[in-house]
Coordinates of C-alpha atoms and ligand atoms in Angstrom, one line a residue:
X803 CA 163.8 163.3 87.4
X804 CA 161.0 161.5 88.8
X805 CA 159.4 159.5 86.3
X806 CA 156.1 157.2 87.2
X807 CA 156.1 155.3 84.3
X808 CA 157.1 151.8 83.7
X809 CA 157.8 149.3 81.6
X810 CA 156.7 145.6 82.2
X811 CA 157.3 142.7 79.7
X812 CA 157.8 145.3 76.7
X813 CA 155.0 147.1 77.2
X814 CA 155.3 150.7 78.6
X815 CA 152.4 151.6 81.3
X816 CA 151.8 154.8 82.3
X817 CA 151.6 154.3 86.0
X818 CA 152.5 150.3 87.5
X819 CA 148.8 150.2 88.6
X820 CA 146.2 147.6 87.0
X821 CA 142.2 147.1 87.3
X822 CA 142.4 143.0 87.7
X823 CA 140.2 141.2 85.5
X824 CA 136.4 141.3 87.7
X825 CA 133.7 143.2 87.5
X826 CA 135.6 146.3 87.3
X827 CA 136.4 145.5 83.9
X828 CA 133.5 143.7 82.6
X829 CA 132.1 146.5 80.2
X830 CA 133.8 149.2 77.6
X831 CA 131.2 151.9 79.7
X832 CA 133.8 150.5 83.0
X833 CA 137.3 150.3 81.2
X834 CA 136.9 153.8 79.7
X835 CA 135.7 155.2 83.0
X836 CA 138.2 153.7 84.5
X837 CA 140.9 155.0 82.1
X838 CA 139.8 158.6 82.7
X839 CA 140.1 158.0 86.1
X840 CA 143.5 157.2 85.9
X841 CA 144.4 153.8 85.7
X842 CA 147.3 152.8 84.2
X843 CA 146.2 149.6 82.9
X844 CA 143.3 147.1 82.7
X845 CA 143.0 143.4 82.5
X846 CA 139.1 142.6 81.4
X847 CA 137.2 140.3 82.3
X848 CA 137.9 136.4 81.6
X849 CA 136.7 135.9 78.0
X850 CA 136.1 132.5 76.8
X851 CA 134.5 130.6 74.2
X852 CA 131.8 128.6 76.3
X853 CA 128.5 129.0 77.5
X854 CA 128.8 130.8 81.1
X855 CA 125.6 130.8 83.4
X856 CA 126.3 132.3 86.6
X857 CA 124.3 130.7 89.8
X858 CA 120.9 132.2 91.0
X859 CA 121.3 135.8 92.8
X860 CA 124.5 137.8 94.4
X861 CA 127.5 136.5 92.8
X862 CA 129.8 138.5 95.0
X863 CA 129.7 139.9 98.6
X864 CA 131.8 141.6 100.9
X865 CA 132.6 140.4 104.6
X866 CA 132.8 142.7 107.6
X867 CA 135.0 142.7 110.5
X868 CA 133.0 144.5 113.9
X869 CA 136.7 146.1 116.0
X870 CA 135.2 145.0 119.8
X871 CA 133.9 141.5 118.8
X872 CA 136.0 140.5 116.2
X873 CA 132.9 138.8 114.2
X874 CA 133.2 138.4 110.3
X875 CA 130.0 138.5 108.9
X876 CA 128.5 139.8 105.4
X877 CA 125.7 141.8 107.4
X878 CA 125.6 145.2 107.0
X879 CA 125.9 147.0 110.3
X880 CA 127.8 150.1 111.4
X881 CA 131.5 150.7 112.2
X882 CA 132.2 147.5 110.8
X883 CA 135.9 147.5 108.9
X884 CA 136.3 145.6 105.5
X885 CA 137.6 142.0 106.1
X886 CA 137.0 140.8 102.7
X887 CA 135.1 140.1 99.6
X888 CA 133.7 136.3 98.4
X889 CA 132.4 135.8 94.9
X890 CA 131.2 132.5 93.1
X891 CA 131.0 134.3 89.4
X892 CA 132.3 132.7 86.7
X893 CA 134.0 134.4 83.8
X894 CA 132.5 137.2 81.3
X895 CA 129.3 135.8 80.2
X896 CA 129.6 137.9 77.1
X897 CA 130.9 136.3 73.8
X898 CA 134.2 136.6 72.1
X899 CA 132.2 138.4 69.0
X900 CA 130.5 141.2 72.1
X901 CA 134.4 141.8 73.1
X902 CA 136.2 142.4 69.9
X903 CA 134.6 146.3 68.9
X904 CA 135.1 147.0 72.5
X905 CA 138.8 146.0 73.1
X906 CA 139.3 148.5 69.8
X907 CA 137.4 151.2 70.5
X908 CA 138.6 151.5 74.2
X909 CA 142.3 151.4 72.3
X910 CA 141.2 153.7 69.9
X911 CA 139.8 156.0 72.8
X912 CA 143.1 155.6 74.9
X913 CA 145.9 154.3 72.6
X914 CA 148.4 155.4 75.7
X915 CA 146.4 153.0 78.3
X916 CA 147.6 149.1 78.7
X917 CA 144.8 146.8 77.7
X918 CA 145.6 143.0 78.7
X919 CA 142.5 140.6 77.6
X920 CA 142.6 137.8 80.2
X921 CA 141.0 134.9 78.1
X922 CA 140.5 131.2 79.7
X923 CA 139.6 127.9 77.6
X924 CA 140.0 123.9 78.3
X925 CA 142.7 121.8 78.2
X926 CA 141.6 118.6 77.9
X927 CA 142.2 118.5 73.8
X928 CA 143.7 119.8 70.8
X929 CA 140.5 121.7 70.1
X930 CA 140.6 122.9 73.6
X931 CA 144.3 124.3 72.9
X932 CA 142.7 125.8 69.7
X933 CA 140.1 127.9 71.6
X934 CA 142.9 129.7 73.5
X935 CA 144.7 130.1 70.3
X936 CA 141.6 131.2 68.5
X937 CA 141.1 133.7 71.8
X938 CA 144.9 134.8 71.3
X939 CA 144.6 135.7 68.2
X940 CA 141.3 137.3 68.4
X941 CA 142.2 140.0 71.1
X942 CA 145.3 141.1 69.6
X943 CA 143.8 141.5 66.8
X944 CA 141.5 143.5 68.1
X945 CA 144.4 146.1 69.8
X946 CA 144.9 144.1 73.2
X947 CA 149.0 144.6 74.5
X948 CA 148.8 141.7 76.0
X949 CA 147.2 138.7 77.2
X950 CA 146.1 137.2 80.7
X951 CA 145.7 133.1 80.8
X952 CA 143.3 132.7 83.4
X953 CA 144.7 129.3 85.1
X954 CA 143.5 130.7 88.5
X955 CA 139.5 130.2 88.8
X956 CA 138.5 128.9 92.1
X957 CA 135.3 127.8 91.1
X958 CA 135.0 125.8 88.0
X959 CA 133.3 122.2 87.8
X960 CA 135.4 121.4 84.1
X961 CA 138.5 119.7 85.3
X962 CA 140.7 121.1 82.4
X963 CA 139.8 124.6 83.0
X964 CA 140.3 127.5 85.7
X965 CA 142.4 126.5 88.8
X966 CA 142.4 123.1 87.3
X967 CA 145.0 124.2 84.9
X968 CA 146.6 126.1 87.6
X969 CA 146.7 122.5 89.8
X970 CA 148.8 120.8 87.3
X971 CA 152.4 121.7 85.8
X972 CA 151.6 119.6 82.8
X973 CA 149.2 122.2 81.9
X974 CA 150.2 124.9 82.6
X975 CA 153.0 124.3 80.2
X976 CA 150.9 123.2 77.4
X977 CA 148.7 125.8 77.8
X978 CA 151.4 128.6 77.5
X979 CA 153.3 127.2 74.7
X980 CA 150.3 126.6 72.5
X981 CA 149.4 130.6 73.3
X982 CA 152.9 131.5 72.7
X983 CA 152.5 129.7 69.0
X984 CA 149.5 132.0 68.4
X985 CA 150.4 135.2 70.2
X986 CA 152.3 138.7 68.5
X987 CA 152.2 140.3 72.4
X988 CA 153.6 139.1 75.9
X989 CA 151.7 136.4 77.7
X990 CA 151.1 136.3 81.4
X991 CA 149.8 133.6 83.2
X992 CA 148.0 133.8 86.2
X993 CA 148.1 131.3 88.8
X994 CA 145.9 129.9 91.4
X995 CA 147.6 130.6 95.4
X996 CA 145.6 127.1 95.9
X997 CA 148.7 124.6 95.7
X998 CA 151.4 123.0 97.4
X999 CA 153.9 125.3 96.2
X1000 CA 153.3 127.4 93.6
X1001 CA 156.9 127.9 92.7
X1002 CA 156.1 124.4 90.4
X1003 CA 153.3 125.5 88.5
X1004 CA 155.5 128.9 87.9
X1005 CA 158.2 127.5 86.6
X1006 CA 156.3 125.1 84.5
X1007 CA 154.6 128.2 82.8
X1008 CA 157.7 129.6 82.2
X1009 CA 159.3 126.4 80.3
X1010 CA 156.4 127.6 78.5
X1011 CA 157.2 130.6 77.4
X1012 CA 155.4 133.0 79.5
X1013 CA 156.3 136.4 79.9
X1014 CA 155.4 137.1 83.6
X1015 CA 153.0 135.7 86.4
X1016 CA 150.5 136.9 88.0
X1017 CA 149.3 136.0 91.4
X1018 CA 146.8 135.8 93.6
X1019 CA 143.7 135.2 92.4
X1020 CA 140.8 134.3 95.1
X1021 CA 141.9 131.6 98.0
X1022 CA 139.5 128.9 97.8
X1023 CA 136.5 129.6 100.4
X1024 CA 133.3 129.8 102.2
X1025 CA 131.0 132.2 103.5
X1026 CA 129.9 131.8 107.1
X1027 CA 127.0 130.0 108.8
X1028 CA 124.6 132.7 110.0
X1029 CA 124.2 131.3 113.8
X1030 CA 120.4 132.5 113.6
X1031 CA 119.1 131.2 110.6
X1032 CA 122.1 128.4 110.6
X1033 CA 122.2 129.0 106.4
X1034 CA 125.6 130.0 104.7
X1035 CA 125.4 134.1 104.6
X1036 CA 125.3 133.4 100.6
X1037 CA 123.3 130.8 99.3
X1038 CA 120.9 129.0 96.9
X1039 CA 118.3 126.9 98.3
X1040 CA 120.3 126.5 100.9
X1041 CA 123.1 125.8 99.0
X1042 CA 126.3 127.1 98.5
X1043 CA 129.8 125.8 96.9
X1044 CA 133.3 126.7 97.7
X1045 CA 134.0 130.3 96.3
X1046 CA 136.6 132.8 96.5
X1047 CA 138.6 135.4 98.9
X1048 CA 139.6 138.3 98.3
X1049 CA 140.7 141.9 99.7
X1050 CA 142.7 142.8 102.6
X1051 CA 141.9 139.5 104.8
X1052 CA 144.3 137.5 101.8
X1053 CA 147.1 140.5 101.3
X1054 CA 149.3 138.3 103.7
X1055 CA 148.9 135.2 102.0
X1056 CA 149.2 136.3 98.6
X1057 CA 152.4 138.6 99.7
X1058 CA 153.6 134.8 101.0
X1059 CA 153.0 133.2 97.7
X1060 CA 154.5 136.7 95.8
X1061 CA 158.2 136.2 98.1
X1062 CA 158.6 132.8 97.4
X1063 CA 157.5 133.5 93.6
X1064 CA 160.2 136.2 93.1
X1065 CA 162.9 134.4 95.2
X1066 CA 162.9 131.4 93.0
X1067 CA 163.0 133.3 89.7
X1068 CA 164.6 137.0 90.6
X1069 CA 165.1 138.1 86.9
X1070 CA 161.4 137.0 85.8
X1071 CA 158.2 139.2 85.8
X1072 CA 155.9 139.7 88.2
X1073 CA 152.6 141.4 88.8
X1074 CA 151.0 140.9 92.0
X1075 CA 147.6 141.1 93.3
X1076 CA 145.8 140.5 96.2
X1077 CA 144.6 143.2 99.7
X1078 CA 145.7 146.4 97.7
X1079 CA 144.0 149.2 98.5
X1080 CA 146.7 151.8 98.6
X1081 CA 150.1 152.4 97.8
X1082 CA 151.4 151.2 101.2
X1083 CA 150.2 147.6 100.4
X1084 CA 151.3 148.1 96.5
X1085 CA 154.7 149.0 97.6
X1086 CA 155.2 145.6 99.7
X1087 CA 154.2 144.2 96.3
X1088 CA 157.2 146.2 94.7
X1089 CA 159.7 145.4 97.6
X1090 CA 159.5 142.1 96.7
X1091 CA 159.8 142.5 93.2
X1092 CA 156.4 142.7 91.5
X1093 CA 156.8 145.5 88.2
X1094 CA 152.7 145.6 88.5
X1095 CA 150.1 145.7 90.8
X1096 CA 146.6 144.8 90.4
X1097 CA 143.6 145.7 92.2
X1098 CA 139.6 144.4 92.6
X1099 CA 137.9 144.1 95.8
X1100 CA 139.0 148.1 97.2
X1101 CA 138.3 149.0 93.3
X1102 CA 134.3 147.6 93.3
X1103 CA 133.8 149.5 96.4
X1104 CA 134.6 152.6 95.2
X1105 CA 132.6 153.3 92.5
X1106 CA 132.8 150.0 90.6
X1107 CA 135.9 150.7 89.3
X1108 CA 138.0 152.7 91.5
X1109 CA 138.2 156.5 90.6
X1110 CA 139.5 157.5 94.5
X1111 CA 141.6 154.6 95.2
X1112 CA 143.6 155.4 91.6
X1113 CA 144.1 159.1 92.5
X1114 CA 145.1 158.3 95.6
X1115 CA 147.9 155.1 94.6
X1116 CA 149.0 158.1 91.9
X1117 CA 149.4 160.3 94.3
X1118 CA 150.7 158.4 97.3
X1119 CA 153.2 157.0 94.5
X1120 CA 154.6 160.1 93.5
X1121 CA 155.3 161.4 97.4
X1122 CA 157.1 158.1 97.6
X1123 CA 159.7 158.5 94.7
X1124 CA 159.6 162.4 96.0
X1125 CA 160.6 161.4 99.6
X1126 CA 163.3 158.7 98.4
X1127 CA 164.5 160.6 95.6
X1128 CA 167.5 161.5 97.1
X1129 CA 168.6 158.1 97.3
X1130 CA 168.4 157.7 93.6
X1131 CA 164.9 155.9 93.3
X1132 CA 163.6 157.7 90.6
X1133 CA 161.5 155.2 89.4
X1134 CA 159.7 151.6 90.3
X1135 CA 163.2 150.0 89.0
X1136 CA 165.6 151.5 91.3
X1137 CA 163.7 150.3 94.2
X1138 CA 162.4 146.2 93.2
X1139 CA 162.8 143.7 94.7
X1140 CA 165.0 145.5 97.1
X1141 CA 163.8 143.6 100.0
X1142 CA 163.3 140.3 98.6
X1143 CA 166.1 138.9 99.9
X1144 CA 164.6 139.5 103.8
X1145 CA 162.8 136.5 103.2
X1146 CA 164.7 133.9 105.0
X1147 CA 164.7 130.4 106.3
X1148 CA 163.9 130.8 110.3
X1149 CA 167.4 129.0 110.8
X1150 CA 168.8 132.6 109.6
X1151 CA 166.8 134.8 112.0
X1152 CA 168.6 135.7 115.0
X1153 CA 167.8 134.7 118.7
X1154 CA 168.9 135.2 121.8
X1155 CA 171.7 132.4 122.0
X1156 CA 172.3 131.5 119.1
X1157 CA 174.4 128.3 120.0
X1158 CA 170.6 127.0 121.8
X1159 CA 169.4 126.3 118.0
X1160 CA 170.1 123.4 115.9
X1161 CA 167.3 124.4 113.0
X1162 CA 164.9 121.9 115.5
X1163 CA 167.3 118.9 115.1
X1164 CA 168.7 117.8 118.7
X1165 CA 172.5 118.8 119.0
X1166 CA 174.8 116.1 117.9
X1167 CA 178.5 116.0 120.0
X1168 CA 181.7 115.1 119.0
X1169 CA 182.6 114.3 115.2
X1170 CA 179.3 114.2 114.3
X1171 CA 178.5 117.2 114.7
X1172 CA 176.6 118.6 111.6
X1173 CA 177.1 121.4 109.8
X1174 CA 175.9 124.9 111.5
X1175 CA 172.1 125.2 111.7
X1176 CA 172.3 128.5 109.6
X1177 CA 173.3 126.2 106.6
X1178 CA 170.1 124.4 106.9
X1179 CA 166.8 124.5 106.0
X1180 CA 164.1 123.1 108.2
Ligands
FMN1160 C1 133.4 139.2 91.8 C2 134.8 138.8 91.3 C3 135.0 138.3 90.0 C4 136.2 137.9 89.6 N1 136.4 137.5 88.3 C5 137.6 137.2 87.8 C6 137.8 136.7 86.5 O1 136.9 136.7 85.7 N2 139.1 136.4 86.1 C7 140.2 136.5 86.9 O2 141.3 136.2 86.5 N3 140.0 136.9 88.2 C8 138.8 137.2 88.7 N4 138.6 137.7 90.0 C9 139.8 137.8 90.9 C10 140.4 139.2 90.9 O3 140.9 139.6 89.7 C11 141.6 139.2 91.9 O4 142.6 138.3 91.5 C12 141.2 138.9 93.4 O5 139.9 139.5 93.7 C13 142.2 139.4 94.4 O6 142.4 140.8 94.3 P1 141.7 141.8 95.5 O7 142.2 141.3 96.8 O8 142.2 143.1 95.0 O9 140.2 141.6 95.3 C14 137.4 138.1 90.4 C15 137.2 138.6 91.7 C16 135.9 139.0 92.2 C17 135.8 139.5 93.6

């Protein structure tokens, strides 16, 4: 009865767990490994049409919590527990032209495997709208399922690309409607957690025409000040510029940003991302009503592209649906979003006396008297 299979926008996946686009998925040698390992999807690498230079040195790095001090630091030292990883690296610095053979033999290798091409160009102009199109059509011609618009990069200096897109609802539709135009397969957008409320920018990309979103990408961030040397743990002459976090030290956040994503639009699509390492992080993802999951940081520490951390979400899956079967969860659909509405306004948690809580508003007397604070939202 059991049956870990899914489907998500259309497209049938053979387990509900991704490779997010990163280093994990920034070669055909990765993505194939990565399909034999398991995997049940992959989104690649950000592919764009302009010239990407990435800064002098380590583009990525991974922070370090010690249990009796507390200290976050990227030094290696023993018994240290993984806070989180920061990376300034732009998108795939390899050409559109370097991407298409790859995306169809990797399709032709594992035609059963989802392939998702996350692709990222301007916005500033028609011609800029033309590059995504020209990415669109590109990758699905080459065999991609489905396609990722990267509106989520923390660290772009173009404002009409990246997280700059992601900023501004205006955008975000444009973008999305001139991919829809162009594309034959579903379109996902993924958004930057960096904004007021991201509930705004969702909605705007699904006026147009997106299929799902995806969230999080990196929160905007920096590395630490080494107290000894009094230089950022990561840096260039010095120098370094804001970057991104990710890993378990942002699972909170981006589980934040997922809740009030699927409250506002329970029957849309959601993949989530963001702290997953194993399935009991995933399934908070699913509770809340993702239909994917996405991984990075746990994947490039084990092995570049995850061959332990698969087996064991595929396995910890399975024992899941195996231990809840008899309350008919057979599989990921029976059991979404099933505690999404736990997500409340504080006015609708219980406490002690209730009658001592107005929602933080003093207590009006007499026939003034508001309506009950439970009705309210502070
Ligand atoms: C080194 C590095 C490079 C990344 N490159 C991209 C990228 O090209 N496109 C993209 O959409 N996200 C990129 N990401 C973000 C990840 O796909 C993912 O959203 C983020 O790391 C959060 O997931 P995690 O907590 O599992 O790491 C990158 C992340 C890292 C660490």
């Amino acid at each position: 009865m059991i049956d870990v299979s899914t489907t998500f926008t259309g497209i049938t996946f053979p387990n509900p767990f991704l490779l997010s686009s990163a280093p994990p998925t920034e070669s055909e040698s990765n993505i194939l490994r990565a399909f034999e390992a398991g995997w049940g999807g992959v989104v690649t690498k950000t592919i764009g049409l302009h010239p990407v230079v990435n800064v002098y040195g380590a583009k990525a790095k991974f922070m370090r919590t010690s249990p009796d001090t507390a200290t976050v630091s990227m030094k290696k030292r023993p018994d240290a527990a993984l806070h989180s990883s920061w990376n300034w690296e732009l998108i795939s610095d390899k050409p559109l032209d370097w991407w298409e053979p790859r995306i169809r033999r990797i399709k032709d290798a594992f035609p059963g495997r989802v392939l998702i091409a996350s692709i990222m160009a301007g916005s500033g102009n028609d011609k800029e709208l033309g590059h995504w199109q020209t990415l669109a059509k590109a990758c699905q011609a080459a065999g991609a399922d489905g396609l990722e618009l990267n509106f989520s990069c923390p660290h772009m200096d173009r404002k009409d690309m990246g997280s700059n897109i992601g900023k501004d609802q205006g955008l975000c539709s444009v973008v999305t409607e001139a991919v829809k135009e162009a594309a034959t397969v579903p379109v996902w957008c993924k958004l930057t957690p960096a904004t007021a409320d991201i509930v705004v920018e969702a909605g705007a990309c699904f006026r147009g025409g997106a299929d799902a979103i995806v969230s999080s990408n990196t929160f905007p961030s920096l590395p630490l000040i080494d107290p000894e040397t009094l230089d950022f743990e990561i840096n260039v002459d010095g120098l370094v510029s804001s970057g991104g976090l990710g890993g378990p030290a942002i699972l909170p956040l981006a589980l934040a940003k997922m809740a009030q994503l699927t409250t506002a639009f329970p029957d849309k699509s959601f993949s989530g991302i963001g702290g997953i390492t194993d399935m009991s992080q995933a399934l908070s993802y699913f509770l809340l009503g993702c239909g994917t999951v996405q991984v990075c940081t746990a994947a490039m520490l084990d092995h570049a592209i995850g061959p332990n951390v698969i087996k064991r979400l595929n396995q910890e899956y399975r024992e899941f649906l195996e231990k809840h079967e008899s309350r008919g969860w057979n599989s990921l659909e029976d059991f979404r979003g099933s505690r999404r509405d736990r997500v409340v306004p504080q006015s609708a948690i219980r406490r002690p006396n209730p009658s001592d809580y107005n929602a933080g508003y003093d207590v009006v007397e007499g026939y003034a008297a508001p309506e009950p604070a439970s009705a309210r939202t502070a």
